[in-house]
Amino acid sequence: MNYLKTKPYRSESYRRFVASFPCFGCKIEGYSQCAHSNHGKGLGLKVSDLETFPLCSVRPGHMGCHQMHDLCLDMTRDQRRELEQKYVERMQRIAREHGRKEFKEAA
């Protein structure tokens, strides 16, 4: 079988924009990374950069919300998917409010 694959949207500028916000998990500032949703990705593949949100990185004395989220600690996979959807929607709303070109409405 031959399946058509669409190339996911990639933008370093957008990933940096996402990482500039406080962690959606613990709200700490200055440690955020651009976390990709785990829904719909394949082995070694990430989803579109538009399906991202800020989570904090590993640092001394703290595992980091990004790693905890990816390891699905303290939640089930279904809970993680639900949380990811909320985080993605929240980040996209913020991006629209900031006038990001990725979310500008076609006139």
Tab-separated table of N, CA and C in Angstrom:
chain	number	residue	atom	x	y	z
A	1	MET	N	0.824	-1.174	0.000
A	1	MET	CA	0.000	0.000	0.000
A	1	MET	C	0.872	1.241	0.000
A	2	ASN	N	0.379	2.259	-0.653
A	2	ASN	CA	1.107	3.507	-0.735
A	2	ASN	C	0.261	4.608	-0.106
A	3	TYR	N	0.674	5.077	1.047
A	3	TYR	CA	-0.078	6.115	1.744
A	3	TYR	C	0.561	7.468	1.473
A	4	LEU	N	-0.270	8.456	1.221
A	4	LEU	CA	0.221	9.808	1.045
A	4	LEU	C	0.507	10.407	2.418
A	5	LYS	N	1.669	10.980	2.559
A	5	LYS	CA	2.031	11.614	3.815
A	5	LYS	C	2.184	13.110	3.568
A	6	THR	N	1.617	13.880	4.453
A	6	THR	CA	1.797	15.314	4.350
A	6	THR	C	2.975	15.712	5.235
A	7	LYS	N	3.758	16.626	4.727
A	7	LYS	CA	4.913	17.087	5.470
A	7	LYS	C	4.447	18.032	6.577
A	8	PRO	N	4.822	17.767	7.825
A	8	PRO	CA	4.374	18.631	8.923
A	8	PRO	C	4.986	20.024	8.818
A	9	TYR	N	4.244	21.017	9.262
A	9	TYR	CA	4.707	22.403	9.258
A	9	TYR	C	5.880	22.539	10.219
A	10	ARG	N	6.937	23.196	9.772
A	10	ARG	CA	8.118	23.428	10.588
A	10	ARG	C	8.463	24.913	10.576
A	11	SER	N	8.725	25.463	11.761
A	11	SER	CA	9.113	26.866	11.861
A	11	SER	C	9.916	27.077	13.142
A	12	GLU	N	11.204	27.333	12.986
A	12	GLU	CA	12.044	27.599	14.153
A	12	GLU	C	11.549	28.849	14.874
A	13	SER	N	11.116	29.835	14.129
A	13	SER	CA	10.598	31.067	14.718
A	13	SER	C	9.394	30.781	15.611
A	14	TYR	N	8.488	29.930	15.144
A	14	TYR	CA	7.307	29.611	15.946
A	14	TYR	C	7.699	28.794	17.182
A	15	ARG	N	8.631	27.837	17.024
A	15	ARG	CA	9.078	27.044	18.177
A	15	ARG	C	9.718	27.938	19.237
A	16	ARG	N	10.486	28.934	18.813
A	16	ARG	CA	11.098	29.872	19.763
A	16	ARG	C	10.017	30.724	20.442
A	17	PHE	N	9.001	31.115	19.675
A	17	PHE	CA	7.883	31.875	20.225
A	17	PHE	C	7.204	31.068	21.330
A	18	VAL	N	6.912	29.806	21.063
A	18	VAL	CA	6.265	28.932	22.051
A	18	VAL	C	7.137	28.815	23.297
A	19	ALA	N	8.429	28.589	23.117
A	19	ALA	CA	9.348	28.398	24.240
A	19	ALA	C	9.542	29.673	25.063
A	20	SER	N	9.123	30.805	24.543
A	20	SER	CA	9.295	32.067	25.268
A	20	SER	C	8.263	32.256	26.381
A	21	PHE	N	7.269	31.379	26.448
A	21	PHE	CA	6.215	31.493	27.453
A	21	PHE	C	6.526	30.626	28.668
A	22	PRO	N	5.955	30.976	29.817
A	22	PRO	CA	6.133	30.124	31.002
A	22	PRO	C	5.566	28.723	30.759
A	23	CYS	N	6.099	27.771	31.471
A	23	CYS	CA	5.656	26.383	31.378
A	23	CYS	C	4.158	26.287	31.650
A	24	PHE	N	3.429	25.601	30.778
A	24	PHE	CA	1.994	25.400	30.988
A	24	PHE	C	1.736	24.432	32.150
A	25	GLY	N	2.722	23.623	32.494
A	25	GLY	CA	2.545	22.658	33.579
A	25	GLY	C	2.706	23.277	34.952
A	26	CYS	N	3.861	23.892	35.213
A	26	CYS	CA	4.155	24.422	36.555
A	26	CYS	C	4.264	25.941	36.592
A	27	LYS	N	4.192	26.573	35.422
A	27	LYS	CA	4.199	28.034	35.296
A	27	LYS	C	5.550	28.701	35.573
A	28	ILE	N	6.621	27.920	35.716
A	28	ILE	CA	7.934	28.518	35.926
A	28	ILE	C	8.369	29.249	34.651
A	29	GLU	N	9.051	30.351	34.827
A	29	GLU	CA	9.536	31.134	33.682
A	29	GLU	C	11.017	30.873	33.456
A	30	GLY	N	11.432	30.964	32.202
A	30	GLY	CA	12.845	30.879	31.867
A	30	GLY	C	13.391	29.497	31.570
A	31	TYR	N	12.571	28.462	31.666
A	31	TYR	CA	13.051	27.099	31.424
A	31	TYR	C	12.238	26.359	30.360
A	32	SER	N	11.352	27.062	29.685
A	32	SER	CA	10.448	26.383	28.751
A	32	SER	C	11.136	25.901	27.483
A	33	GLN	N	10.627	24.785	27.004
A	33	GLN	CA	10.983	24.215	25.710
A	33	GLN	C	9.694	24.097	24.912
A	34	CYS	N	9.824	24.020	23.627
A	34	CYS	CA	8.668	23.808	22.756
A	34	CYS	C	8.371	22.310	22.739
A	35	ALA	N	7.275	21.916	23.362
A	35	ALA	CA	6.888	20.504	23.446
A	35	ALA	C	5.862	20.189	22.368
A	36	HIS	N	6.100	19.130	21.620
A	36	HIS	CA	5.166	18.684	20.584
A	36	HIS	C	4.131	17.734	21.174
A	37	SER	N	2.922	17.845	20.696
A	37	SER	CA	1.878	16.902	21.061
A	37	SER	C	2.325	15.507	20.659
A	38	ASN	N	1.989	14.517	21.440
A	38	ASN	CA	2.353	13.136	21.112
A	38	ASN	C	1.290	12.438	20.276
A	39	HIS	N	0.161	13.083	20.086
A	39	HIS	CA	-0.944	12.498	19.328
A	39	HIS	C	-0.643	12.515	17.832
A	40	GLY	N	-0.771	11.387	17.177
A	40	GLY	CA	-0.635	11.309	15.729
A	40	GLY	C	0.778	11.248	15.197
A	41	LYS	N	1.767	11.109	16.075
A	41	LYS	CA	3.133	11.032	15.564
A	41	LYS	C	3.538	9.584	15.359
A	42	GLY	N	4.487	9.391	14.482
A	42	GLY	CA	5.005	8.057	14.227
A	42	GLY	C	6.367	7.901	14.879
A	43	LEU	N	6.928	6.732	14.774
A	43	LEU	CA	8.222	6.443	15.359
A	43	LEU	C	9.259	7.435	14.832
A	44	GLY	N	9.820	8.209	15.723
A	44	GLY	CA	10.852	9.158	15.350
A	44	GLY	C	10.341	10.400	14.641
A	45	LEU	N	9.044	10.541	14.505
A	45	LEU	CA	8.477	11.690	13.799
A	45	LEU	C	7.707	12.567	14.777
A	46	LYS	N	7.811	13.857	14.579
A	46	LYS	CA	7.052	14.789	15.397
A	46	LYS	C	5.892	15.333	14.578
A	47	VAL	N	4.859	15.764	15.279
A	47	VAL	CA	3.724	16.385	14.607
A	47	VAL	C	4.109	17.802	14.202
A	48	SER	N	3.206	18.493	13.577
A	48	SER	CA	3.417	19.865	13.132
A	48	SER	C	3.853	20.753	14.295
A	49	ASP	N	4.691	21.735	13.995
A	49	ASP	CA	5.103	22.693	15.014
A	49	ASP	C	3.927	23.523	15.519
A	50	LEU	N	2.832	23.524	14.799
A	50	LEU	CA	1.647	24.262	15.229
A	50	LEU	C	0.893	23.530	16.335
A	51	GLU	N	1.267	22.290	16.593
A	51	GLU	CA	0.663	21.493	17.668
A	51	GLU	C	1.652	21.368	18.823
A	52	THR	N	2.073	22.528	19.326
A	52	THR	CA	3.075	22.577	20.380
A	52	THR	C	2.625	23.486	21.519
A	53	PHE	N	3.373	23.399	22.614
A	53	PHE	CA	3.076	24.191	23.807
A	53	PHE	C	4.333	24.209	24.669
A	54	PRO	N	4.463	25.199	25.562
A	54	PRO	CA	5.663	25.281	26.389
A	54	PRO	C	5.602	24.389	27.630
A	55	LEU	N	6.647	23.609	27.818
A	55	LEU	CA	6.831	22.829	29.048
A	55	LEU	C	8.285	23.012	29.478
A	56	CYS	N	8.537	22.993	30.783
A	56	CYS	CA	9.887	23.254	31.282
A	56	CYS	C	10.807	22.049	31.095
A	57	SER	N	12.092	22.373	31.042
A	57	SER	CA	13.133	21.370	30.819
A	57	SER	C	13.646	20.789	32.136
A	58	VAL	N	14.412	19.738	32.009
A	58	VAL	CA	15.102	19.135	33.148
A	58	VAL	C	16.117	20.159	33.667
A	59	ARG	N	16.199	20.273	34.985
A	59	ARG	CA	17.171	21.166	35.614
A	59	ARG	C	17.506	20.584	36.983
A	60	PRO	N	18.580	21.041	37.609
A	60	PRO	CA	18.956	20.472	38.908
A	60	PRO	C	17.798	20.501	39.904
A	61	GLY	N	17.491	19.347	40.447
A	61	GLY	CA	16.451	19.225	41.453
A	61	GLY	C	15.039	19.099	40.913
A	62	HIS	N	14.882	19.084	39.589
A	62	HIS	CA	13.534	18.983	38.998
A	62	HIS	C	13.599	18.201	37.694
A	63	MET	N	12.729	17.210	37.572
A	63	MET	CA	12.710	16.383	36.364
A	63	MET	C	12.291	17.195	35.138
A	64	GLY	N	11.447	18.180	35.317
A	64	GLY	CA	10.962	18.989	34.201
A	64	GLY	C	9.628	18.466	33.696
A	65	CYS	N	8.703	19.376	33.486
A	65	CYS	CA	7.364	18.990	33.030
A	65	CYS	C	7.390	18.340	31.652
A	66	HIS	N	8.354	18.743	30.787
A	66	HIS	CA	8.444	18.150	29.450
A	66	HIS	C	8.738	16.658	29.548
A	67	GLN	N	9.735	16.293	30.334
A	67	GLN	CA	10.087	14.881	30.477
A	67	GLN	C	8.967	14.109	31.179
A	68	MET	N	8.399	14.691	32.233
A	68	MET	CA	7.318	14.014	32.949
A	68	MET	C	6.122	13.778	32.031
A	69	HIS	N	5.826	14.759	31.176
A	69	HIS	CA	4.716	14.642	30.239
A	69	HIS	C	4.988	13.524	29.223
A	70	ASP	N	6.186	13.539	28.644
A	70	ASP	CA	6.531	12.517	27.648
A	70	ASP	C	6.532	11.108	28.226
A	71	LEU	N	6.925	10.982	29.494
A	71	LEU	CA	6.931	9.672	30.147
A	71	LEU	C	5.555	9.277	30.683
A	72	CYS	N	4.609	10.205	30.557
A	72	CYS	CA	3.231	9.958	30.978
A	72	CYS	C	3.162	9.663	32.484
A	73	LEU	N	3.962	10.405	33.259
A	73	LEU	CA	3.953	10.229	34.708
A	73	LEU	C	2.746	10.954	35.296
A	74	ASP	N	2.165	10.385	36.311
A	74	ASP	CA	1.029	10.978	37.036
A	74	ASP	C	-0.226	11.161	36.190
A	75	MET	N	-0.330	10.456	35.067
A	75	MET	CA	-1.548	10.520	34.260
A	75	MET	C	-1.592	9.333	33.303
A	76	THR	N	-2.785	9.035	32.833
A	76	THR	CA	-2.942	7.975	31.832
A	76	THR	C	-2.700	8.569	30.449
A	77	ARG	N	-2.572	7.734	29.446
A	77	ARG	CA	-2.409	8.230	28.068
A	77	ARG	C	-3.612	9.037	27.627
A	78	ASP	N	-4.797	8.593	27.996
A	78	ASP	CA	-5.998	9.350	27.630
A	78	ASP	C	-5.993	10.722	28.290
A	79	GLN	N	-5.577	10.789	29.538
A	79	GLN	CA	-5.490	12.076	30.222
A	79	GLN	C	-4.443	12.967	29.558
A	80	ARG	N	-3.320	12.364	29.152
A	80	ARG	CA	-2.272	13.130	28.476
A	80	ARG	C	-2.790	13.688	27.159
A	81	ARG	N	-3.491	12.872	26.380
A	81	ARG	CA	-4.040	13.352	25.105
A	81	ARG	C	-5.013	14.504	25.310
A	82	GLU	N	-5.859	14.384	26.333
A	82	GLU	CA	-6.822	15.437	26.636
A	82	GLU	C	-6.095	16.727	27.052
A	83	LEU	N	-5.083	16.590	27.888
A	83	LEU	CA	-4.310	17.742	28.330
A	83	LEU	C	-3.570	18.381	27.158
A	84	GLU	N	-2.972	17.558	26.300
A	84	GLU	CA	-2.273	18.080	25.121
A	84	GLU	C	-3.209	18.901	24.246
A	85	GLN	N	-4.406	18.410	24.028
A	85	GLN	CA	-5.369	19.134	23.202
A	85	GLN	C	-5.671	20.502	23.803
A	86	LYS	N	-5.861	20.559	25.109
A	86	LYS	CA	-6.118	21.836	25.791
A	86	LYS	C	-4.916	22.765	25.668
A	87	TYR	N	-3.715	22.221	25.869
A	87	TYR	CA	-2.503	23.025	25.767
A	87	TYR	C	-2.297	23.563	24.349
A	88	VAL	N	-2.508	22.714	23.333
A	88	VAL	CA	-2.359	23.144	21.934
A	88	VAL	C	-3.355	24.260	21.628
A	89	GLU	N	-4.601	24.064	22.017
A	89	GLU	CA	-5.621	25.091	21.768
A	89	GLU	C	-5.270	26.396	22.477
A	90	ARG	N	-4.782	26.289	23.703
A	90	ARG	CA	-4.385	27.482	24.457
A	90	ARG	C	-3.237	28.214	23.761
A	91	MET	N	-2.222	27.454	23.310
A	91	MET	CA	-1.071	28.068	22.649
A	91	MET	C	-1.478	28.704	21.331
A	92	GLN	N	-2.349	28.047	20.577
A	92	GLN	CA	-2.798	28.614	19.308
A	92	GLN	C	-3.602	29.894	19.534
A	93	ARG	N	-4.384	29.933	20.598
A	93	ARG	CA	-5.138	31.140	20.932
A	93	ARG	C	-4.164	32.290	21.262
A	94	ILE	N	-3.128	31.984	22.035
A	94	ILE	CA	-2.110	32.981	22.372
A	94	ILE	C	-1.420	33.471	21.102
A	95	ALA	N	-1.085	32.544	20.209
A	95	ALA	CA	-0.412	32.916	18.957
A	95	ALA	C	-1.291	33.846	18.124
A	96	ARG	N	-2.586	33.555	18.058
A	96	ARG	CA	-3.513	34.437	17.337
A	96	ARG	C	-3.539	35.825	17.967
A	97	GLU	N	-3.605	35.867	19.298
A	97	GLU	CA	-3.638	37.148	20.013
A	97	GLU	C	-2.371	37.956	19.764
A	98	HIS	N	-1.259	37.289	19.533
A	98	HIS	CA	0.011	37.961	19.253
A	98	HIS	C	0.203	38.234	17.756
A	99	GLY	N	-0.802	37.885	16.955
A	99	GLY	CA	-0.745	38.162	15.524
A	99	GLY	C	0.225	37.303	14.733
A	100	ARG	N	0.486	36.105	15.224
A	100	ARG	CA	1.400	35.208	14.500
A	100	ARG	C	0.846	34.898	13.114
A	101	LYS	N	1.706	35.003	12.117
A	101	LYS	CA	1.291	34.791	10.726
A	101	LYS	C	0.713	33.409	10.485
A	102	GLU	N	1.145	32.424	11.270
A	102	GLU	CA	0.671	31.056	11.082
A	102	GLU	C	-0.836	30.939	11.312
A	103	PHE	N	-1.418	31.891	12.046
A	103	PHE	CA	-2.828	31.790	12.413
A	103	PHE	C	-3.662	32.975	11.921
A	104	LYS	N	-3.120	33.742	11.015
A	104	LYS	CA	-3.903	34.873	10.488
A	104	LYS	C	-5.024	34.338	9.614
A	105	GLU	N	-6.183	34.903	9.805
A	105	GLU	CA	-7.369	34.514	9.016
A	105	GLU	C	-7.194	35.003	7.579
A	106	ALA	N	-7.614	34.194	6.632
A	106	ALA	CA	-7.577	34.622	5.230
A	106	ALA	C	-8.649	35.691	5.039
A	107	ALA	N	-8.259	36.777	4.411
A	107	ALA	CA	-9.191	37.892	4.222
A	107	ALA	C	-10.141	37.656	3.072
